[in-house]
Amino acid sequence: AQSVAQPEDQVNVAEGNPLTVKCTYSVSGNPYLFWYVQYPNRGLQFLLKYITGDNLVKGSYGFEAEFNKSQTSFHLKKPSALVSDSALYFCAVRDMAGTYKYIFGTGTRLKVLA
Amino acid sequence: GAVVSQHPSRVICKSGTSVKIECRSLDFQATTMFWYRQFPKQSLMLMATSNEGSKATYEQGVEKDKFLINHASLTLSTLTVTSAHPEDSSFYICSARDGLRNTGELFFGEGSRLTVL
């Protein structure tokens, strides 16, 4: 069965410092991986995805993620954090069984401190 | 990017009444829509998957008679919480997949916060 793990409930980082939000996955076959961000009382916004191609994926708002097959990881990164990046971040993997179901991680709350 | 509109964003109702939440894809054909429920400080719980023109597929533990889902057109899905009770209070989010472009990602509505008194 497909699964996604986000080991950190919360990540704190100082403004201007690089940030990393961790995600590991377990799938059979090639993974379709996604990152979404959620601001309070809002829906989820798509940040980036990995389906195939370069392992380093660039997305919205300066975020990027690196697909690492050997470590089964897809960590979200940004070189310089902004206070406005503070939000809830979800990693997701798409079920490849044909149902198009997406399995979400438990979410990581990012807090960027001024 | 593709836009999904969800309405209402907030609703307060009395216990025992029914509430309908609409989810519309504004600029694409949503062949598949998903309904999620999110509890405070928790992840998204998939409630059901709906494909246009067919019955929704509910996840284990989700009462299909309680949470009625209709996906009558390629741009509209509705979730009706029937005979709502305070324990149904939650944040409900819909998402949609663009079946034609099939770019892979889901597009989410802004969510609906239901409060049952």
mmCIF file of C-alpha atoms in Angstrom:
data_model
loop_
_atom_site.group_PDB
_atom_site.id
_atom_site.type_symbol
_atom_site.label_atom_id
_atom_site.label_comp_id
_atom_site.label_asym_id
_atom_site.label_seq_id
_atom_site.Cartn_x
_atom_site.Cartn_y
_atom_site.Cartn_z
ATOM 1 C CA ALA A 1 0.000 0.000 0.000
ATOM 2 C CA GLN A 2 1.101 3.530 -0.707
ATOM 3 C CA SER A 3 1.968 5.729 2.225
ATOM 4 C CA VAL A 4 3.558 9.034 3.047
ATOM 5 C CA ALA A 5 5.291 10.060 6.243
ATOM 6 C CA GLN A 6 6.058 13.536 7.482
ATOM 7 C CA PRO A 7 8.114 12.933 10.592
ATOM 8 C CA GLU A 8 7.974 16.475 11.946
ATOM 9 C CA ASP A 9 4.801 18.019 13.310
ATOM 10 C CA GLN A 10 6.400 21.434 13.362
ATOM 11 C CA VAL A 11 9.490 23.077 11.961
ATOM 12 C CA ASN A 12 10.762 26.407 13.204
ATOM 13 C CA VAL A 13 13.224 28.423 11.194
ATOM 14 C CA ALA A 14 14.504 31.979 11.344
ATOM 15 C CA GLU A 15 13.634 34.314 8.523
ATOM 16 C CA GLY A 16 16.333 34.304 5.866
ATOM 17 C CA ASN A 17 17.588 30.849 6.791
ATOM 18 C CA PRO A 18 17.126 27.827 4.562
ATOM 19 C CA LEU A 19 14.228 25.558 5.385
ATOM 20 C CA THR A 20 13.584 21.864 4.894
ATOM 21 C CA VAL A 21 10.320 20.013 5.427
ATOM 22 C CA LYS A 22 10.780 16.268 5.310
ATOM 23 C CA CYS A 23 8.726 13.656 3.515
ATOM 24 C CA THR A 24 9.325 9.974 2.918
ATOM 25 C CA TYR A 25 7.142 7.692 0.903
ATOM 26 C CA SER A 26 6.404 4.056 0.279
ATOM 27 C CA VAL A 27 4.984 3.020 -3.071
ATOM 28 C CA SER A 28 5.054 0.129 -5.430
ATOM 29 C CA GLY A 29 6.292 1.293 -8.794
ATOM 30 C CA ASN A 30 7.161 4.819 -9.790
ATOM 31 C CA PRO A 31 5.794 7.471 -7.486
ATOM 32 C CA TYR A 32 3.841 10.571 -8.303
ATOM 33 C CA LEU A 33 4.728 12.956 -5.481
ATOM 34 C CA PHE A 34 3.292 16.328 -4.560
ATOM 35 C CA TRP A 35 3.640 19.154 -2.083
ATOM 36 C CA TYR A 36 0.744 21.367 -1.058
ATOM 37 C CA VAL A 37 0.511 24.315 1.316
ATOM 38 C CA GLN A 38 -2.468 25.286 3.440
ATOM 39 C CA TYR A 39 -3.029 28.648 5.066
ATOM 40 C CA PRO A 40 -5.488 28.955 7.994
ATOM 41 C CA ASN A 41 -9.092 28.261 7.060
ATOM 42 C CA ARG A 42 -8.197 27.855 3.414
ATOM 43 C CA GLY A 43 -7.983 25.003 0.950
ATOM 44 C CA LEU A 44 -4.732 23.503 -0.237
ATOM 45 C CA GLN A 45 -2.553 25.159 -2.823
ATOM 46 C CA PHE A 46 -0.364 23.146 -5.147
ATOM 47 C CA LEU A 47 3.362 23.877 -4.806
ATOM 48 C CA LEU A 48 5.149 21.330 -6.940
ATOM 49 C CA LYS A 49 5.181 17.774 -8.174
ATOM 50 C CA TYR A 50 7.512 15.029 -9.264
ATOM 51 C CA ILE A 51 6.357 12.598 -11.881
ATOM 52 C CA THR A 52 9.413 11.933 -13.955
ATOM 53 C CA GLY A 53 12.560 13.680 -15.116
ATOM 54 C CA ASP A 54 14.975 15.751 -13.058
ATOM 55 C CA ASN A 55 15.202 14.827 -9.420
ATOM 56 C CA LEU A 56 15.229 18.476 -8.390
ATOM 57 C CA VAL A 57 11.826 19.987 -8.939
ATOM 58 C CA LYS A 58 11.176 23.712 -8.743
ATOM 59 C CA GLY A 59 7.787 25.028 -7.771
ATOM 60 C CA SER A 60 5.847 28.056 -6.667
ATOM 61 C CA TYR A 61 7.068 30.781 -4.298
ATOM 62 C CA GLY A 62 10.701 29.726 -4.558
ATOM 63 C CA PHE A 63 10.157 26.245 -3.185
ATOM 64 C CA GLU A 64 11.886 23.189 -4.554
ATOM 65 C CA ALA A 65 11.984 19.517 -3.692
ATOM 66 C CA GLU A 66 14.456 16.774 -4.331
ATOM 67 C CA PHE A 67 13.320 13.316 -5.276
ATOM 68 C CA ASN A 68 15.683 10.720 -3.833
ATOM 69 C CA LYS A 69 14.788 7.242 -4.937
ATOM 70 C CA SER A 70 17.352 5.411 -2.825
ATOM 71 C CA GLN A 71 16.173 7.145 0.334
ATOM 72 C CA THR A 72 12.526 7.215 -0.782
ATOM 73 C CA SER A 73 12.373 10.850 0.177
ATOM 74 C CA PHE A 74 10.914 14.000 -1.310
ATOM 75 C CA HIS A 75 11.960 16.804 1.016
ATOM 76 C CA LEU A 76 10.686 20.317 0.448
ATOM 77 C CA LYS A 77 13.268 23.080 0.552
ATOM 78 C CA LYS A 78 13.661 26.799 0.207
ATOM 79 C CA PRO A 79 16.988 28.646 0.319
ATOM 80 C CA SER A 80 15.711 31.624 2.286
ATOM 81 C CA ALA A 81 12.561 31.463 4.396
ATOM 82 C CA LEU A 82 10.034 34.270 4.643
ATOM 83 C CA VAL A 83 7.648 34.933 7.507
ATOM 84 C CA SER A 84 4.842 34.596 4.969
ATOM 85 C CA ASP A 85 5.900 30.978 4.348
ATOM 86 C CA SER A 86 4.479 30.080 7.747
ATOM 87 C CA ALA A 87 1.728 27.580 7.010
ATOM 88 C CA LEU A 88 0.829 23.902 7.042
ATOM 89 C CA TYR A 89 2.584 21.795 4.427
ATOM 90 C CA PHE A 90 1.369 18.469 3.114
ATOM 91 C CA CYS A 91 3.253 15.880 1.146
ATOM 92 C CA ALA A 92 1.160 13.530 -0.973
ATOM 93 C CA VAL A 93 1.561 10.505 -3.201
ATOM 94 C CA ARG A 94 -0.867 9.419 -5.832
ATOM 95 C CA ASP A 95 -2.283 5.939 -5.755
ATOM 96 C CA MET A 96 -1.213 4.268 -8.973
ATOM 97 C CA ALA A 97 -3.936 1.654 -8.847
ATOM 98 C CA GLY A 98 -6.084 3.681 -11.188
ATOM 99 C CA THR A 99 -8.343 5.286 -8.633
ATOM 100 C CA TYR A 100 -6.432 8.584 -8.688
ATOM 101 C CA LYS A 101 -6.657 8.709 -4.923
ATOM 102 C CA TYR A 102 -4.065 10.838 -3.246
ATOM 103 C CA ILE A 103 -2.576 9.833 0.069
ATOM 104 C CA PHE A 104 -1.588 12.762 2.236
ATOM 105 C CA GLY A 105 0.930 12.956 4.998
ATOM 106 C CA THR A 106 -0.044 14.225 8.398
ATOM 107 C CA GLY A 107 1.220 17.702 7.636
ATOM 108 C CA THR A 108 4.078 19.786 8.982
ATOM 109 C CA ARG A 109 3.492 23.198 10.430
ATOM 110 C CA LEU A 110 6.212 25.579 9.360
ATOM 111 C CA LYS A 111 6.829 28.597 11.529
ATOM 112 C CA VAL A 112 9.213 31.226 10.239
ATOM 113 C CA LEU A 113 10.383 33.550 12.963
ATOM 114 C CA ALA A 114 11.169 37.181 12.250
ATOM 115 C CA GLY B 1 -4.025 27.463 -13.045
ATOM 116 C CA ALA B 2 -7.234 25.565 -12.685
ATOM 117 C CA VAL B 3 -9.736 27.005 -10.237
ATOM 118 C CA VAL B 4 -12.093 25.160 -7.945
ATOM 119 C CA SER B 5 -14.814 27.147 -6.245
ATOM 120 C CA GLN B 6 -16.363 25.835 -3.058
ATOM 121 C CA HIS B 7 -19.456 27.317 -1.465
ATOM 122 C CA PRO B 8 -20.382 28.216 1.191
ATOM 123 C CA SER B 9 -17.126 28.973 2.955
ATOM 124 C CA ARG B 10 -18.856 28.992 6.316
ATOM 125 C CA VAL B 11 -22.175 27.620 7.427
ATOM 126 C CA ILE B 12 -23.819 27.379 10.802
ATOM 127 C CA CYS B 13 -26.865 25.198 11.179
ATOM 128 C CA LYS B 14 -29.068 23.703 13.832
ATOM 129 C CA SER B 15 -28.802 20.071 14.794
ATOM 130 C CA GLY B 16 -31.046 17.888 12.650
ATOM 131 C CA THR B 17 -30.977 20.052 9.554
ATOM 132 C CA SER B 18 -29.239 19.226 6.288
ATOM 133 C CA VAL B 19 -26.495 21.266 4.698
ATOM 134 C CA LYS B 20 -25.348 21.242 1.088
ATOM 135 C CA ILE B 21 -21.838 22.202 0.028
ATOM 136 C CA GLU B 22 -21.057 22.841 -3.618
ATOM 137 C CA CYS B 23 -17.792 22.318 -5.419
ATOM 138 C CA ARG B 24 -17.358 23.694 -8.927
ATOM 139 C CA SER B 25 -14.500 23.505 -11.371
ATOM 140 C CA LEU B 26 -14.500 26.868 -13.116
ATOM 141 C CA ASP B 27 -12.248 26.368 -16.096
ATOM 142 C CA PHE B 28 -11.793 22.661 -16.572
ATOM 143 C CA GLN B 29 -13.704 19.429 -16.650
ATOM 144 C CA ALA B 30 -13.479 17.632 -13.366
ATOM 145 C CA THR B 31 -13.935 13.987 -14.209
ATOM 146 C CA THR B 32 -13.067 13.024 -10.658
ATOM 147 C CA MET B 33 -13.700 14.934 -7.470
ATOM 148 C CA PHE B 34 -12.675 14.085 -3.962
ATOM 149 C CA TRP B 35 -14.205 15.149 -0.678
ATOM 150 C CA TYR B 36 -12.100 15.475 2.421
ATOM 151 C CA ARG B 37 -12.751 16.237 6.026
ATOM 152 C CA GLN B 38 -10.152 17.954 8.136
ATOM 153 C CA PHE B 39 -10.186 18.007 11.897
ATOM 154 C CA PRO B 40 -8.320 20.705 13.814
ATOM 155 C CA LYS B 41 -4.563 20.308 13.563
ATOM 156 C CA GLN B 42 -4.961 17.095 11.617
ATOM 157 C CA SER B 43 -4.450 15.873 8.123
ATOM 158 C CA LEU B 44 -7.040 15.418 5.456
ATOM 159 C CA MET B 45 -9.311 12.434 5.732
ATOM 160 C CA LEU B 46 -10.608 11.263 2.393
ATOM 161 C CA MET B 47 -14.341 10.734 2.625
ATOM 162 C CA ALA B 48 -15.260 9.737 -0.894
ATOM 163 C CA THR B 49 -14.298 9.787 -4.536
ATOM 164 C CA SER B 50 -16.876 10.801 -7.072
ATOM 165 C CA ASN B 51 -16.770 10.337 -10.806
ATOM 166 C CA GLU B 52 -19.096 12.269 -13.039
ATOM 167 C CA GLY B 53 -22.285 10.406 -13.722
ATOM 168 C CA SER B 54 -21.686 7.537 -11.342
ATOM 169 C CA LYS B 55 -22.140 6.783 -7.676
ATOM 170 C CA ALA B 56 -19.521 7.973 -5.267
ATOM 171 C CA THR B 57 -17.076 5.529 -3.723
ATOM 172 C CA TYR B 58 -16.944 6.018 0.010
ATOM 173 C CA GLU B 59 -14.003 5.296 2.239
ATOM 174 C CA GLN B 60 -14.354 2.797 5.006
ATOM 175 C CA GLY B 61 -16.145 4.207 7.991
ATOM 176 C CA VAL B 62 -17.857 7.040 6.104
ATOM 177 C CA GLU B 63 -21.650 6.781 6.175
ATOM 178 C CA LYS B 64 -22.930 7.202 2.652
ATOM 179 C CA ASP B 65 -26.459 7.944 3.858
ATOM 180 C CA LYS B 66 -25.119 10.654 6.097
ATOM 181 C CA PHE B 67 -22.843 12.278 3.567
ATOM 182 C CA LEU B 68 -24.611 12.318 0.228
ATOM 183 C CA ILE B 69 -22.394 13.063 -2.727
ATOM 184 C CA ASN B 70 -23.656 13.921 -6.170
ATOM 185 C CA HIS B 71 -21.491 14.539 -9.223
ATOM 186 C CA ALA B 72 -24.079 15.228 -11.855
ATOM 187 C CA SER B 73 -21.935 17.203 -14.262
ATOM 188 C CA LEU B 74 -18.297 17.619 -15.203
ATOM 189 C CA THR B 75 -18.096 20.875 -13.297
ATOM 190 C CA LEU B 76 -20.184 20.336 -10.190
ATOM 191 C CA SER B 77 -20.154 18.013 -7.221
ATOM 192 C CA THR B 78 -22.182 18.463 -4.064
ATOM 193 C CA LEU B 79 -21.837 17.113 -0.564
ATOM 194 C CA THR B 80 -24.957 17.074 1.568
ATOM 195 C CA VAL B 81 -24.586 16.461 5.264
ATOM 196 C CA THR B 82 -27.947 15.057 6.246
ATOM 197 C CA SER B 83 -29.455 15.451 9.706
ATOM 198 C CA ALA B 84 -26.324 17.179 10.890
ATOM 199 C CA HIS B 85 -25.172 16.837 14.471
ATOM 200 C CA PRO B 86 -22.498 18.701 16.412
ATOM 201 C CA GLU B 87 -19.977 15.912 15.786
ATOM 202 C CA ASP B 88 -20.289 16.653 12.070
ATOM 203 C CA SER B 89 -18.791 20.083 12.667
ATOM 204 C CA SER B 90 -15.601 20.196 10.678
ATOM 205 C CA PHE B 91 -13.755 21.720 7.758
ATOM 206 C CA TYR B 92 -14.772 20.067 4.504
ATOM 207 C CA ILE B 93 -12.591 20.416 1.422
ATOM 208 C CA CYS B 94 -13.217 19.302 -2.120
ATOM 209 C CA SER B 95 -10.647 18.718 -4.804
ATOM 210 C CA ALA B 96 -10.820 17.934 -8.468
ATOM 211 C CA ARG B 97 -8.733 16.293 -11.121
ATOM 212 C CA ASP B 98 -8.591 17.687 -14.650
ATOM 213 C CA GLY B 99 -9.421 14.608 -16.650
ATOM 214 C CA LEU B 100 -8.565 16.114 -19.996
ATOM 215 C CA ARG B 101 -5.208 17.690 -19.294
ATOM 216 C CA ASN B 102 -4.330 15.035 -16.728
ATOM 217 C CA THR B 103 -1.394 16.989 -15.364
ATOM 218 C CA GLY B 104 -1.372 14.922 -12.202
ATOM 219 C CA GLU B 105 -2.034 17.428 -9.446
ATOM 220 C CA LEU B 106 -5.300 18.006 -7.679
ATOM 221 C CA PHE B 107 -6.958 21.388 -7.493
ATOM 222 C CA PHE B 108 -8.570 22.254 -4.204
ATOM 223 C CA GLY B 109 -11.504 24.354 -3.188
ATOM 224 C CA GLU B 110 -11.142 26.858 -0.375
ATOM 225 C CA GLY B 111 -12.950 24.662 2.078
ATOM 226 C CA SER B 112 -16.235 24.948 3.967
ATOM 227 C CA ARG B 113 -16.363 25.245 7.711
ATOM 228 C CA LEU B 114 -19.486 23.632 9.068
ATOM 229 C CA THR B 115 -20.627 24.368 12.589
ATOM 230 C CA VAL B 116 -23.608 22.446 13.889
ATOM 231 C CA LEU B 117 -25.210 23.891 16.978
#
